[in-house]
Tab-separated table of N, CA and C in Angstrom:
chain	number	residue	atom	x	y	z
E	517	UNK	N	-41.918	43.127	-0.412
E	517	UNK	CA	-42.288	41.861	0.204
E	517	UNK	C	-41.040	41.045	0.571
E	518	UNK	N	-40.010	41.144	-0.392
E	518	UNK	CA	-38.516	40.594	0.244
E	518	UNK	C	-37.677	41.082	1.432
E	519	UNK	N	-38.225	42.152	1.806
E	519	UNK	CA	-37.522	42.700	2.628
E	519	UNK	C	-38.244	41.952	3.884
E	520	UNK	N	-39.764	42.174	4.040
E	520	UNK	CA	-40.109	41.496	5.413
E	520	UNK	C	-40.117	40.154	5.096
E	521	UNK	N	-40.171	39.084	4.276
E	521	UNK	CA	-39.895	37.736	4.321
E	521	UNK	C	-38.086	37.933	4.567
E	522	UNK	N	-37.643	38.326	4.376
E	522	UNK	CA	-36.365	38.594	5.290
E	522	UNK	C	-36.352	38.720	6.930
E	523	UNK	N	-37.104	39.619	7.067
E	523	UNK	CA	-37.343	40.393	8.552
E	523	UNK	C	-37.698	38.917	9.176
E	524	UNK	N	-39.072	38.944	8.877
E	524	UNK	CA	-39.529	37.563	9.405
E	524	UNK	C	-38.289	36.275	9.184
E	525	UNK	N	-37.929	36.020	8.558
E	525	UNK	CA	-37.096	34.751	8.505
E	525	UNK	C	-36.086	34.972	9.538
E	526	UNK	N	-35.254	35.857	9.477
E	526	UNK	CA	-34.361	36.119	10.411
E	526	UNK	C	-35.401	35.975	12.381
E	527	UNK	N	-36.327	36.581	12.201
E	527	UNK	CA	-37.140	36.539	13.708
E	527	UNK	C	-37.544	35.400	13.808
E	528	UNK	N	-38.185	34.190	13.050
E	528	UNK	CA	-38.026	32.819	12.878
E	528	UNK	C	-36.691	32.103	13.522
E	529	UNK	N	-35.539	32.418	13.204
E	529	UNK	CA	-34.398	31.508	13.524
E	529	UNK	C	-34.262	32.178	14.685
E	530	UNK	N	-34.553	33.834	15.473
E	530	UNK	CA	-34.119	33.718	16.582
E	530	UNK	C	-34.726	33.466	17.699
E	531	UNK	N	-36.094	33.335	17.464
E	531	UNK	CA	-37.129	32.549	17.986
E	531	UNK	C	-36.387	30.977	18.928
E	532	UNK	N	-36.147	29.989	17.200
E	532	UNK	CA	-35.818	29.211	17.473
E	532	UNK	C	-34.562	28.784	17.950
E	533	UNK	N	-33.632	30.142	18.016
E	533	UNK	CA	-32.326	29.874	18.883
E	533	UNK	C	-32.485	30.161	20.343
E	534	UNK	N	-32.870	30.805	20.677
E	534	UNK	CA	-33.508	31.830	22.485
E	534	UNK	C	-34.044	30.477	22.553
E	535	UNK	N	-35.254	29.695	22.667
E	535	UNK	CA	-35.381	28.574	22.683
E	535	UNK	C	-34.572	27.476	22.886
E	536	UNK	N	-33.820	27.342	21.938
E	536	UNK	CA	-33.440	25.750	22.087
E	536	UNK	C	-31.803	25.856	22.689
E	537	UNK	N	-31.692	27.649	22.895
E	537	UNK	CA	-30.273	27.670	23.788
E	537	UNK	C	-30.231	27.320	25.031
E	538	UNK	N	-31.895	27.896	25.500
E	538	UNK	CA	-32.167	28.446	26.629
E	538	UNK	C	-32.082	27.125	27.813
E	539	UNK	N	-31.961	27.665	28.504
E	539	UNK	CA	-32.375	26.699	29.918
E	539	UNK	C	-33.361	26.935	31.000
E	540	UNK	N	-33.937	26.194	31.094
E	540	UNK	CA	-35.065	26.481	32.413
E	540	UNK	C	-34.845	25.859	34.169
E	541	UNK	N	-34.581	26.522	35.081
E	541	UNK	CA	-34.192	26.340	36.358
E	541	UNK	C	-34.314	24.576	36.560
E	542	UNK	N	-34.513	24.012	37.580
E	542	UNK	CA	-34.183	22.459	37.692
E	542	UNK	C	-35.212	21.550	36.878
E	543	UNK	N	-36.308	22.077	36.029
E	543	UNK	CA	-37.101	21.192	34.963
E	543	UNK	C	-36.231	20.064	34.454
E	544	UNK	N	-36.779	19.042	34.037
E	544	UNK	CA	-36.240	17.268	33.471
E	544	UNK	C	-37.053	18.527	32.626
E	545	UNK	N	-36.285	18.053	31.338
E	545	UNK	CA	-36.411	18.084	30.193
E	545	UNK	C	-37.324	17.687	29.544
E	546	UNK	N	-38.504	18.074	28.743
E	546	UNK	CA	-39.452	16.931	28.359
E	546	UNK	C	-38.903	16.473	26.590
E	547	UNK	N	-38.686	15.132	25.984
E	547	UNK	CA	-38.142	15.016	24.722
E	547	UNK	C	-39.300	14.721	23.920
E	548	UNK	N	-40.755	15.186	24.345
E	548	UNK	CA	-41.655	14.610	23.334
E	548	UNK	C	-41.563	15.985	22.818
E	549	UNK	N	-42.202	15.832	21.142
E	549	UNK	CA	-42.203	16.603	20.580
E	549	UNK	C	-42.936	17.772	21.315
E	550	UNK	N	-42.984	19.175	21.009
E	550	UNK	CA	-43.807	20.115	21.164
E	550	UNK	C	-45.244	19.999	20.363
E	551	UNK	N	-44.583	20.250	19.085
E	551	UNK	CA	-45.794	19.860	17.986
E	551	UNK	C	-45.518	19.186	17.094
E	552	UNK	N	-46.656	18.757	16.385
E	552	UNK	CA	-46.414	17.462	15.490
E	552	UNK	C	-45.505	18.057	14.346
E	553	UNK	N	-44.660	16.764	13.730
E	553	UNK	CA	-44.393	17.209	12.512
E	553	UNK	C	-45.322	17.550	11.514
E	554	UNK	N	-44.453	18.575	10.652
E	554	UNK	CA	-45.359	18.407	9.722
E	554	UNK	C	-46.361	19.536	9.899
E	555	UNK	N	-46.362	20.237	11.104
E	555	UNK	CA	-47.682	21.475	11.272
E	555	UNK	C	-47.503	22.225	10.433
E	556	UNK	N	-48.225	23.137	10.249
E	556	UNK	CA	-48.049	24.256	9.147
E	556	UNK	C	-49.185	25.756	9.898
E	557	UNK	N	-48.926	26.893	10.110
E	557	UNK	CA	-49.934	27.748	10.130
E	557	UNK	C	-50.639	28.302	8.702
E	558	UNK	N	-51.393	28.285	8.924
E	558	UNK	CA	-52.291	28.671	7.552
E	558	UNK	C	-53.073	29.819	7.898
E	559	UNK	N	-52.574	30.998	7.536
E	559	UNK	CA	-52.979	32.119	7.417
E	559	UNK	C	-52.836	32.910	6.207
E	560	UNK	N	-53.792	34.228	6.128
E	560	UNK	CA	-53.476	35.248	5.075
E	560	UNK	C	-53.309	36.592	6.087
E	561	UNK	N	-52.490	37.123	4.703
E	561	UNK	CA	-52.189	38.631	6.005
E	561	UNK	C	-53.346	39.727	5.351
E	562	UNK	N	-52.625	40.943	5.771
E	562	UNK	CA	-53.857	42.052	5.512
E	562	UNK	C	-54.074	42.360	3.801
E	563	UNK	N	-52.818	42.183	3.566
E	563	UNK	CA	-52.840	42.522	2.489
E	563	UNK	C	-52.867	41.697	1.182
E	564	UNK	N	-53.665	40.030	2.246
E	564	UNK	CA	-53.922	39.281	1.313
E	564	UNK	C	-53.119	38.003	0.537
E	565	UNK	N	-51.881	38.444	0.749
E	565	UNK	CA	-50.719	37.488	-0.007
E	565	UNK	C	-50.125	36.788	1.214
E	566	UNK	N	-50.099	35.334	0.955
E	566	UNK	CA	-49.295	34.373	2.290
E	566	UNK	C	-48.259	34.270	1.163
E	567	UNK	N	-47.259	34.164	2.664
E	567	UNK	CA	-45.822	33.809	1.918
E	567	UNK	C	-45.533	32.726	3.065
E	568	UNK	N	-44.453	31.729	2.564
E	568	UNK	CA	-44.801	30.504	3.421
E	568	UNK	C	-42.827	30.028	3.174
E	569	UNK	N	-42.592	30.028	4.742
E	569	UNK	CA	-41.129	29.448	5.006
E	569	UNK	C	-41.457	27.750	5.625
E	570	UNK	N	-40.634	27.252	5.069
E	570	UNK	CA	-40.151	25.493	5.482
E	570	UNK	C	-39.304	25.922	6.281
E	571	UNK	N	-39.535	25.206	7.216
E	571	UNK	CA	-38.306	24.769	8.632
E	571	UNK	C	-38.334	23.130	8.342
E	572	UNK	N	-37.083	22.589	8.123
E	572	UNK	CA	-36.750	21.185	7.968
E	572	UNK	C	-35.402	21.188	8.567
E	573	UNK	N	-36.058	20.197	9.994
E	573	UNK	CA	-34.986	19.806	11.003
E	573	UNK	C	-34.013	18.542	10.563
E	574	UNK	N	-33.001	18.113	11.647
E	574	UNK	CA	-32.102	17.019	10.969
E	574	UNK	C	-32.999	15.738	11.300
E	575	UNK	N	-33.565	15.980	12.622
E	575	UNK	CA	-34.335	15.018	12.946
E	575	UNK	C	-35.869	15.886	13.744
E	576	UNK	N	-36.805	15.402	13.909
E	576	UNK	CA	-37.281	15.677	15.400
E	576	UNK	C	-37.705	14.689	16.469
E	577	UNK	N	-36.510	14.203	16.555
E	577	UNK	CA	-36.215	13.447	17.870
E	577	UNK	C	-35.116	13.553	18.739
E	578	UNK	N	-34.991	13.627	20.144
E	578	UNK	CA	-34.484	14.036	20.997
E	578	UNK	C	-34.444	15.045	21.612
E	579	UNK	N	-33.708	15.076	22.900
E	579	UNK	CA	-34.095	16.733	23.606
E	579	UNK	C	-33.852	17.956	22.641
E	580	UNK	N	-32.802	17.795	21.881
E	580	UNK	CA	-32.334	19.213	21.893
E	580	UNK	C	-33.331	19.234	20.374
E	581	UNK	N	-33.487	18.594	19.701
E	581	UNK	CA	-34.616	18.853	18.639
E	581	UNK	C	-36.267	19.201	19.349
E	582	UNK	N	-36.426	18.358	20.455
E	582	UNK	CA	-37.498	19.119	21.170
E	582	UNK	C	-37.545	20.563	21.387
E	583	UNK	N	-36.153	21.041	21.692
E	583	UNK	CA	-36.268	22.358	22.192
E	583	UNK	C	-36.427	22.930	20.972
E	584	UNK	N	-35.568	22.832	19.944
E	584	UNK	CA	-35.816	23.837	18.738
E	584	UNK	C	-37.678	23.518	18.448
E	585	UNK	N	-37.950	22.257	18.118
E	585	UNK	CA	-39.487	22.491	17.487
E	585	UNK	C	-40.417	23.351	18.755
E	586	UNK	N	-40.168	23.808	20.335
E	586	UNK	CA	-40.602	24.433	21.023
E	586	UNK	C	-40.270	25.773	20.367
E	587	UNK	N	-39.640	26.182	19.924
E	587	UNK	CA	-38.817	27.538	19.316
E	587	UNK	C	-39.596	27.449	17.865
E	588	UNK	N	-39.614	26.821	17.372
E	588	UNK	CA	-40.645	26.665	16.213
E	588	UNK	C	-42.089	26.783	16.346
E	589	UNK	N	-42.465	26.302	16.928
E	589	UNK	CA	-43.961	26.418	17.344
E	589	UNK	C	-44.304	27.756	17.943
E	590	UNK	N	-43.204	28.395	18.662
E	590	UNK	CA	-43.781	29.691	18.980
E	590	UNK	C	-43.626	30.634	17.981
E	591	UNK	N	-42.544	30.759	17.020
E	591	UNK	CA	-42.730	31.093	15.778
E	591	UNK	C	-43.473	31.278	15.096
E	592	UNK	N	-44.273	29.879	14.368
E	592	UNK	CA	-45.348	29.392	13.893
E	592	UNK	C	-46.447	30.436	14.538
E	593	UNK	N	-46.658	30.404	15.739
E	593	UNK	CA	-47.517	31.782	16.475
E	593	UNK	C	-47.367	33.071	15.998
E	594	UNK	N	-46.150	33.426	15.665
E	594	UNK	CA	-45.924	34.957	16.071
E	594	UNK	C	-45.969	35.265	14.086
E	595	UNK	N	-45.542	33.860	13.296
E	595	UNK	CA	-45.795	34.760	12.076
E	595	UNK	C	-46.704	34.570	11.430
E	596	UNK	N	-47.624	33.536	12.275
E	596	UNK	CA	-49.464	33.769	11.364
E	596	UNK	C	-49.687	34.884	11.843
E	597	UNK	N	-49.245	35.518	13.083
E	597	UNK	CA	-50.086	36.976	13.406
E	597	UNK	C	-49.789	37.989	12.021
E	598	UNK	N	-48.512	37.761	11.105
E	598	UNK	CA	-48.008	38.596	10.293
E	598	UNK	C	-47.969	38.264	8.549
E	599	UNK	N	-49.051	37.296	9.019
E	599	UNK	CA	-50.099	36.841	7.704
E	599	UNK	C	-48.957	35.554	6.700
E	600	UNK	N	-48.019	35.071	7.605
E	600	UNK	CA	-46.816	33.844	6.989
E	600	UNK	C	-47.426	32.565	7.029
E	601	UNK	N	-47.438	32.218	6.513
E	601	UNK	CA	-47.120	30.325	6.897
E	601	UNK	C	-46.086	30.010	7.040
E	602	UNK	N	-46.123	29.223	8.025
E	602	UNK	CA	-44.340	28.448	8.616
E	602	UNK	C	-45.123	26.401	8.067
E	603	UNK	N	-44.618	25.940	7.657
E	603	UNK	CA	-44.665	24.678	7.731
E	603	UNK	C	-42.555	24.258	8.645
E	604	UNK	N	-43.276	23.349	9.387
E	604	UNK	CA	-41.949	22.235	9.661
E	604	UNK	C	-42.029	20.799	9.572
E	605	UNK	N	-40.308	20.070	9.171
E	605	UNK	CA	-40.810	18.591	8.905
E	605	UNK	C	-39.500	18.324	9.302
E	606	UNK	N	-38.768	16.901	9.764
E	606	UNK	CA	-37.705	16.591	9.695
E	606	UNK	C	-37.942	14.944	9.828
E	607	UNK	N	-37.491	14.557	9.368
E	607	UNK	CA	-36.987	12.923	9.309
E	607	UNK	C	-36.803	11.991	10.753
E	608	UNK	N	-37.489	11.150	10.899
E	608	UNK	CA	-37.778	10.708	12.148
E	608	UNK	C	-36.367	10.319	12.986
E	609	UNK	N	-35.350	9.899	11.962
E	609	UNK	CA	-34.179	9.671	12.646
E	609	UNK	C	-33.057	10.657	11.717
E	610	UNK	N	-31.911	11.322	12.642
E	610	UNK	CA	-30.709	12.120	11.570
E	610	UNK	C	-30.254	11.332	10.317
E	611	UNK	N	-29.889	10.286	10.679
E	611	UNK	CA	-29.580	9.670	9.801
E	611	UNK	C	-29.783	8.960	8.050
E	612	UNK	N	-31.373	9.569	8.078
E	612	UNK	CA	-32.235	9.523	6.705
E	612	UNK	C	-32.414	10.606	6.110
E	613	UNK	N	-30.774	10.688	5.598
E	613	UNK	CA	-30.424	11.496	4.525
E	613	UNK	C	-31.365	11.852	3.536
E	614	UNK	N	-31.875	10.722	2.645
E	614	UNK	CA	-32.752	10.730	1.827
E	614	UNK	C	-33.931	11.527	2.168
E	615	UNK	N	-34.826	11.290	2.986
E	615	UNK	CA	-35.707	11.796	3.881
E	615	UNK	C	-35.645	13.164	4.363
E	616	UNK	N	-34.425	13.410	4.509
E	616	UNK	CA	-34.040	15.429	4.663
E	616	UNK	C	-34.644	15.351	3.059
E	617	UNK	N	-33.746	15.392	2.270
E	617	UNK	CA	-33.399	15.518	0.957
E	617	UNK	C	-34.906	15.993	0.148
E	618	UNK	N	-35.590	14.995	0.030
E	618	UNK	CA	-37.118	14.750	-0.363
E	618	UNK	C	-37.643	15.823	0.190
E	619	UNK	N	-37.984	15.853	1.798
E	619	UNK	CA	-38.099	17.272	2.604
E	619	UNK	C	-38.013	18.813	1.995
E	620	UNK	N	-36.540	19.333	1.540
E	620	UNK	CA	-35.868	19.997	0.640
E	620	UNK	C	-36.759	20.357	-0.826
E	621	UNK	N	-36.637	19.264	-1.456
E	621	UNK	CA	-37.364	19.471	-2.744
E	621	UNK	C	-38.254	19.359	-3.054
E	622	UNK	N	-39.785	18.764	-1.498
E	622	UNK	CA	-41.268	19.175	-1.737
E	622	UNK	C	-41.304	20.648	-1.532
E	623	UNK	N	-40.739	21.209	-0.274
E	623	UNK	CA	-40.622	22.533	0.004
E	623	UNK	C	-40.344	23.192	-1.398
E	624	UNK	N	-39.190	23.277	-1.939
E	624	UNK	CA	-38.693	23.964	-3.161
E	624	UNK	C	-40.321	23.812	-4.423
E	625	UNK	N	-40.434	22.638	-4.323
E	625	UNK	CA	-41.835	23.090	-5.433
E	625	UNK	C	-42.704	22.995	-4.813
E	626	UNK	N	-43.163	23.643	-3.622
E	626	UNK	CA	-44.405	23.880	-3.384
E	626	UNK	C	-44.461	25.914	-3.616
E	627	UNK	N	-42.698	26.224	-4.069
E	627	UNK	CA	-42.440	27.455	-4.287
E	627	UNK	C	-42.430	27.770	-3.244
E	628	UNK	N	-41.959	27.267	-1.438
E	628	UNK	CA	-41.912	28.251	-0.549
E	628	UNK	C	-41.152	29.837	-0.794
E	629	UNK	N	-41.277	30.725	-0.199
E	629	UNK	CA	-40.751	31.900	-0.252
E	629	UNK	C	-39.045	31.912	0.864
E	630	UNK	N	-39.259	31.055	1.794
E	630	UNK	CA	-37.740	30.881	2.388
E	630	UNK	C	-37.732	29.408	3.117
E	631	UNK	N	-36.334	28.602	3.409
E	631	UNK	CA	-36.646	27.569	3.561
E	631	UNK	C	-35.063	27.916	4.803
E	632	UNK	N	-35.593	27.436	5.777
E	632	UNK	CA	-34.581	27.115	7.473
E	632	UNK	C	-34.102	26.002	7.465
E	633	UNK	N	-33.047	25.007	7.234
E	633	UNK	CA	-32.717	23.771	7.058
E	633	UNK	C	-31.294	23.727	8.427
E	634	UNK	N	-31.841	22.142	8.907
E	634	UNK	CA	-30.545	22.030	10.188
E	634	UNK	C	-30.267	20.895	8.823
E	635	UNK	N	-28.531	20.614	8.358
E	635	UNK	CA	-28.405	20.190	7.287
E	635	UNK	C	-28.110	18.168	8.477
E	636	UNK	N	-28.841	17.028	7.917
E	636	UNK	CA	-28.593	16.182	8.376
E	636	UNK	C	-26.505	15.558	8.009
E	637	UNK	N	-26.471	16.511	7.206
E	637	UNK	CA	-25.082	15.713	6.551
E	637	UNK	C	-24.995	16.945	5.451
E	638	UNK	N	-23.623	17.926	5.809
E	638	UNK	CA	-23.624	18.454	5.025
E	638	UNK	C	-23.375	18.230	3.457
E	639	UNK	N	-22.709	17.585	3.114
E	639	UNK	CA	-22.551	17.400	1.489
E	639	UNK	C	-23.818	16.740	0.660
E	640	UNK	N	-24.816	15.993	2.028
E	640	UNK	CA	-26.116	15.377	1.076
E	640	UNK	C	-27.032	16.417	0.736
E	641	UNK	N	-27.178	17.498	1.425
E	641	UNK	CA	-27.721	18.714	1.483
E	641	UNK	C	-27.303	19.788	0.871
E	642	UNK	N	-25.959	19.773	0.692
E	642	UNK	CA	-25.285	21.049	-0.137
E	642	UNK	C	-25.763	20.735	-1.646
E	643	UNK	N	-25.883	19.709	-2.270
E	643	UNK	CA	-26.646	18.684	-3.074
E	643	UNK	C	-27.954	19.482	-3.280
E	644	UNK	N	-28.527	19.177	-2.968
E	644	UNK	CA	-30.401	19.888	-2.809
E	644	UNK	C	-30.369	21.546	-2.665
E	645	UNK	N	-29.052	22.297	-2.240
E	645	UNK	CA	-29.263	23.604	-2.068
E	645	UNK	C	-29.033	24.193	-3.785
E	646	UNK	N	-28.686	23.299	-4.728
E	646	UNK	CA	-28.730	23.702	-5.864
E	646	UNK	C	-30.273	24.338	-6.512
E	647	UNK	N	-30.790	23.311	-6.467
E	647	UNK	CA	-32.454	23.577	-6.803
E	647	UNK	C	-32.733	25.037	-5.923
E	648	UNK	N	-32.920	24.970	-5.010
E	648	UNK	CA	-33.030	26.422	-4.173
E	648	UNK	C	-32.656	27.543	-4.844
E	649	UNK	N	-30.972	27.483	-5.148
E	649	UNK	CA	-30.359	29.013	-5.989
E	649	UNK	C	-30.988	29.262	-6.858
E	650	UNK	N	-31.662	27.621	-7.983
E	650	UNK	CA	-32.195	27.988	-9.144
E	650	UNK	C	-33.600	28.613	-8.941
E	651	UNK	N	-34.453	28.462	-8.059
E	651	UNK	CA	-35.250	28.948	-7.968
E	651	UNK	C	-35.382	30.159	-6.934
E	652	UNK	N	-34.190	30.808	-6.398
E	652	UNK	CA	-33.602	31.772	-5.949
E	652	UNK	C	-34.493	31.979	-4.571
E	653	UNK	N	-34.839	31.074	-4.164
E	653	UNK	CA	-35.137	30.688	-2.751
E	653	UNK	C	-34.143	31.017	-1.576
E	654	UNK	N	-34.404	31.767	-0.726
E	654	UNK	CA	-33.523	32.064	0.204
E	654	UNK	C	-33.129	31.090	1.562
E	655	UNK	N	-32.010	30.773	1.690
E	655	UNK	CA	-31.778	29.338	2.605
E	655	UNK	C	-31.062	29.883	3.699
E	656	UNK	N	-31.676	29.700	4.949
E	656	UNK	CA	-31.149	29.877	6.375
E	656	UNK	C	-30.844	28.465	6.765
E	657	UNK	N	-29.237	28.191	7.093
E	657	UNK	CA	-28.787	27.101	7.461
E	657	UNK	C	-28.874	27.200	9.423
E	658	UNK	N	-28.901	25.996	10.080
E	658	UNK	CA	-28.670	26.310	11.350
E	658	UNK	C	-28.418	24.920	11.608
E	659	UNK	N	-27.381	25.228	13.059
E	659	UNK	CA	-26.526	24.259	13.722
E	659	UNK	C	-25.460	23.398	12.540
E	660	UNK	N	-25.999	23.321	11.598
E	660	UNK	CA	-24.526	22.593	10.340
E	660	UNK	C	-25.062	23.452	9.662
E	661	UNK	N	-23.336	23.788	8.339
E	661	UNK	CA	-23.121	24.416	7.374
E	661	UNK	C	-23.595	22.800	6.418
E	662	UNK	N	-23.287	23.821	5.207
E	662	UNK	CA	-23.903	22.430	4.243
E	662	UNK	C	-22.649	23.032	3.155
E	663	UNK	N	-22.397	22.030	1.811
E	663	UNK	CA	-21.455	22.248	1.225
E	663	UNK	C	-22.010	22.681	-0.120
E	664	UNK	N	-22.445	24.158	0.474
E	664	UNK	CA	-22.538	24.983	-0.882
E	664	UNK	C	-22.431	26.489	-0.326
E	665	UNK	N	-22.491	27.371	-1.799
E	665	UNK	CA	-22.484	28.906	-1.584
E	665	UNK	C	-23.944	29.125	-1.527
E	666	UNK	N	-24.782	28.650	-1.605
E	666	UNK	CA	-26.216	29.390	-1.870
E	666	UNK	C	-26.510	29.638	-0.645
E	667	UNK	N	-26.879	28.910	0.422
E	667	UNK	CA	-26.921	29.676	1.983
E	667	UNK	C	-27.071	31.264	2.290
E	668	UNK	N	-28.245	31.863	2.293
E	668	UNK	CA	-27.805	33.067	2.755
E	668	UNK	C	-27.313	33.251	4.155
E	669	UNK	N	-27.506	32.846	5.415
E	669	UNK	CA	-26.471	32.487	6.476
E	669	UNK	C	-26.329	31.051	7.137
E	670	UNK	N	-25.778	31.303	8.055
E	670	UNK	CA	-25.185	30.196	8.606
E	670	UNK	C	-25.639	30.075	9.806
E	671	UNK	N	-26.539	30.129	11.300
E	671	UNK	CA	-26.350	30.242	12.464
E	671	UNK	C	-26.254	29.564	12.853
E	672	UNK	N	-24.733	29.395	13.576
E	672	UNK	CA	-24.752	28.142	14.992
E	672	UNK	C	-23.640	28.857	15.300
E	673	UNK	N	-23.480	27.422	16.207
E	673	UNK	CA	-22.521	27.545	17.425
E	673	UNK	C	-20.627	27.197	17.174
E	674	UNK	N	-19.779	28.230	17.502
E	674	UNK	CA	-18.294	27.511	17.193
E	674	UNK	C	-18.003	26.839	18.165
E	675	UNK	N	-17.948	25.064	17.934
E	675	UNK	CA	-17.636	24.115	18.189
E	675	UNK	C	-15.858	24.222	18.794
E	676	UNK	N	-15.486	24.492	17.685
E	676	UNK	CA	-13.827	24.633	18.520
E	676	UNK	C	-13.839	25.730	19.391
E	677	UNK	N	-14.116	26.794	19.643
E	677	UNK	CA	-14.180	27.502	21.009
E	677	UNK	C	-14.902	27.013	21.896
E	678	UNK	N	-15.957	26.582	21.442
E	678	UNK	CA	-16.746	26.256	22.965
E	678	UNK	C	-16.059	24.720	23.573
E	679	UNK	N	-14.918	24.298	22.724
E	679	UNK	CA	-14.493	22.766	23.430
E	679	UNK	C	-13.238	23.864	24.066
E	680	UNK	N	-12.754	24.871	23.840
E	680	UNK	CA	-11.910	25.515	24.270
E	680	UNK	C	-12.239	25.962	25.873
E	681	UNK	N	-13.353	26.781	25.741
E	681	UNK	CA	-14.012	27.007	27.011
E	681	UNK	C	-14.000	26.110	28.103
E	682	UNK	N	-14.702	25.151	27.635
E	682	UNK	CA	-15.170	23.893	28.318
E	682	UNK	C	-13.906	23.235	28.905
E	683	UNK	N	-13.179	23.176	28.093
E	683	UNK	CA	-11.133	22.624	28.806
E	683	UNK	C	-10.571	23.800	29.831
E	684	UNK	N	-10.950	25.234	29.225
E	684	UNK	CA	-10.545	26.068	30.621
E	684	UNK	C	-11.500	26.166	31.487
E	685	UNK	N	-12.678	25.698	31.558
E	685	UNK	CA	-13.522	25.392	32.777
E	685	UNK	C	-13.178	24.489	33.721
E	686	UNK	N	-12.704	23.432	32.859
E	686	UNK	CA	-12.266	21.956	33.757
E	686	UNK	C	-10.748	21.965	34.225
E	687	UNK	N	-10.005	22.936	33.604
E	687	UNK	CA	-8.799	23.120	34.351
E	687	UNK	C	-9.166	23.925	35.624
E	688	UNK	N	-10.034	24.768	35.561
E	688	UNK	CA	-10.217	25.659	36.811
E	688	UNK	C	-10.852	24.912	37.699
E	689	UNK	N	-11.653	24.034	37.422
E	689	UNK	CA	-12.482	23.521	38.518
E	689	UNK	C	-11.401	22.230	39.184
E	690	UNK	N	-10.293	21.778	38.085
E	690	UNK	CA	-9.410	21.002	39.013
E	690	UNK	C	-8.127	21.250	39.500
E	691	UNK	N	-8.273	22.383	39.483
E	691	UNK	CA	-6.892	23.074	40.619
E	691	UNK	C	-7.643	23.593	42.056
């Protein structure tokens, strides 16, 4: 059962990366949510046992949190077909640390089986990834690292290359 709550967790985050990388031809952006916070699929699989991952965003507000909870929600689709529950929640603004935090440690005792966290502030969060190790909960970090070892990965984006890129783009485009 660890192996596909693995499988699945990992197809969860790339769900929600293809998504919220992606771009769509001249579309305005829409920044309302996709789905509400807070959804959850509620399913059982064949064999009877739900296993249930937390996705807890930094916020879900703004475009680019729109796009991930669009990447979430189709998720949410693809792993009730495979008998999961996905719940997601994030704090109405980044900035309510506390509010991640709380997030974190209903998930942890409701005993999820894996928990996806975008960290609002890494050191308030590296904080809360303690409880997790102890209850040997598996933690997929994305877009921020958080300041601990328990993390089983990390996915995002390198910030200092892509400002690298972006400076040899703008030198080329002004010569």
């Amino acid at each position: 059962m660890k192996k596909t709550i693995s499988i699945v967790f990992a197809l969860l985050l790339v769900a929600m990366l293809f998504v919220s990388c992606s771009k769509g031809g001249e579309e305005q952006p829409d920044n309302s949510p996709a789905v509400d916070p807070g959804q959850t699929s509620d399913v059982q699989g064949g064999d009877g046992e739900v296993s249930e991952i937390a996705v807890i965003l930094q916020s879900y507000t703004g475009s680019f949190w729109s796009d991930v909870m669009r990447g979430v929600d189709k998720a949410i689709d693809e792993l009730a077909e495979k008998g999961v529950k996905c719940t997601f929640n994030g704090p109405d603004d980044s900035t309510n640390l506390q509010a991640q935090i709380e997030m974190i440690e209903a998930a942890v005792a409701r005993d999820v089986d894996g928990l996806a966290v975008a960290p609002a502030d890494s050191a308030s969060v590296g904080g809360a990834m303690g409880i997790c190790e102890e209850k040997n909960i598996p933690v997929v970090l994305f877009d921020c690292s958080a300041d601990s070892d328990w993390p089983v990965c990390l996915v995002s984006s390198d910030n200092y290359k892509l400002g690298l890129l972006a400076g040899e783009a703008l030198g080329k485009a002004m010569d």
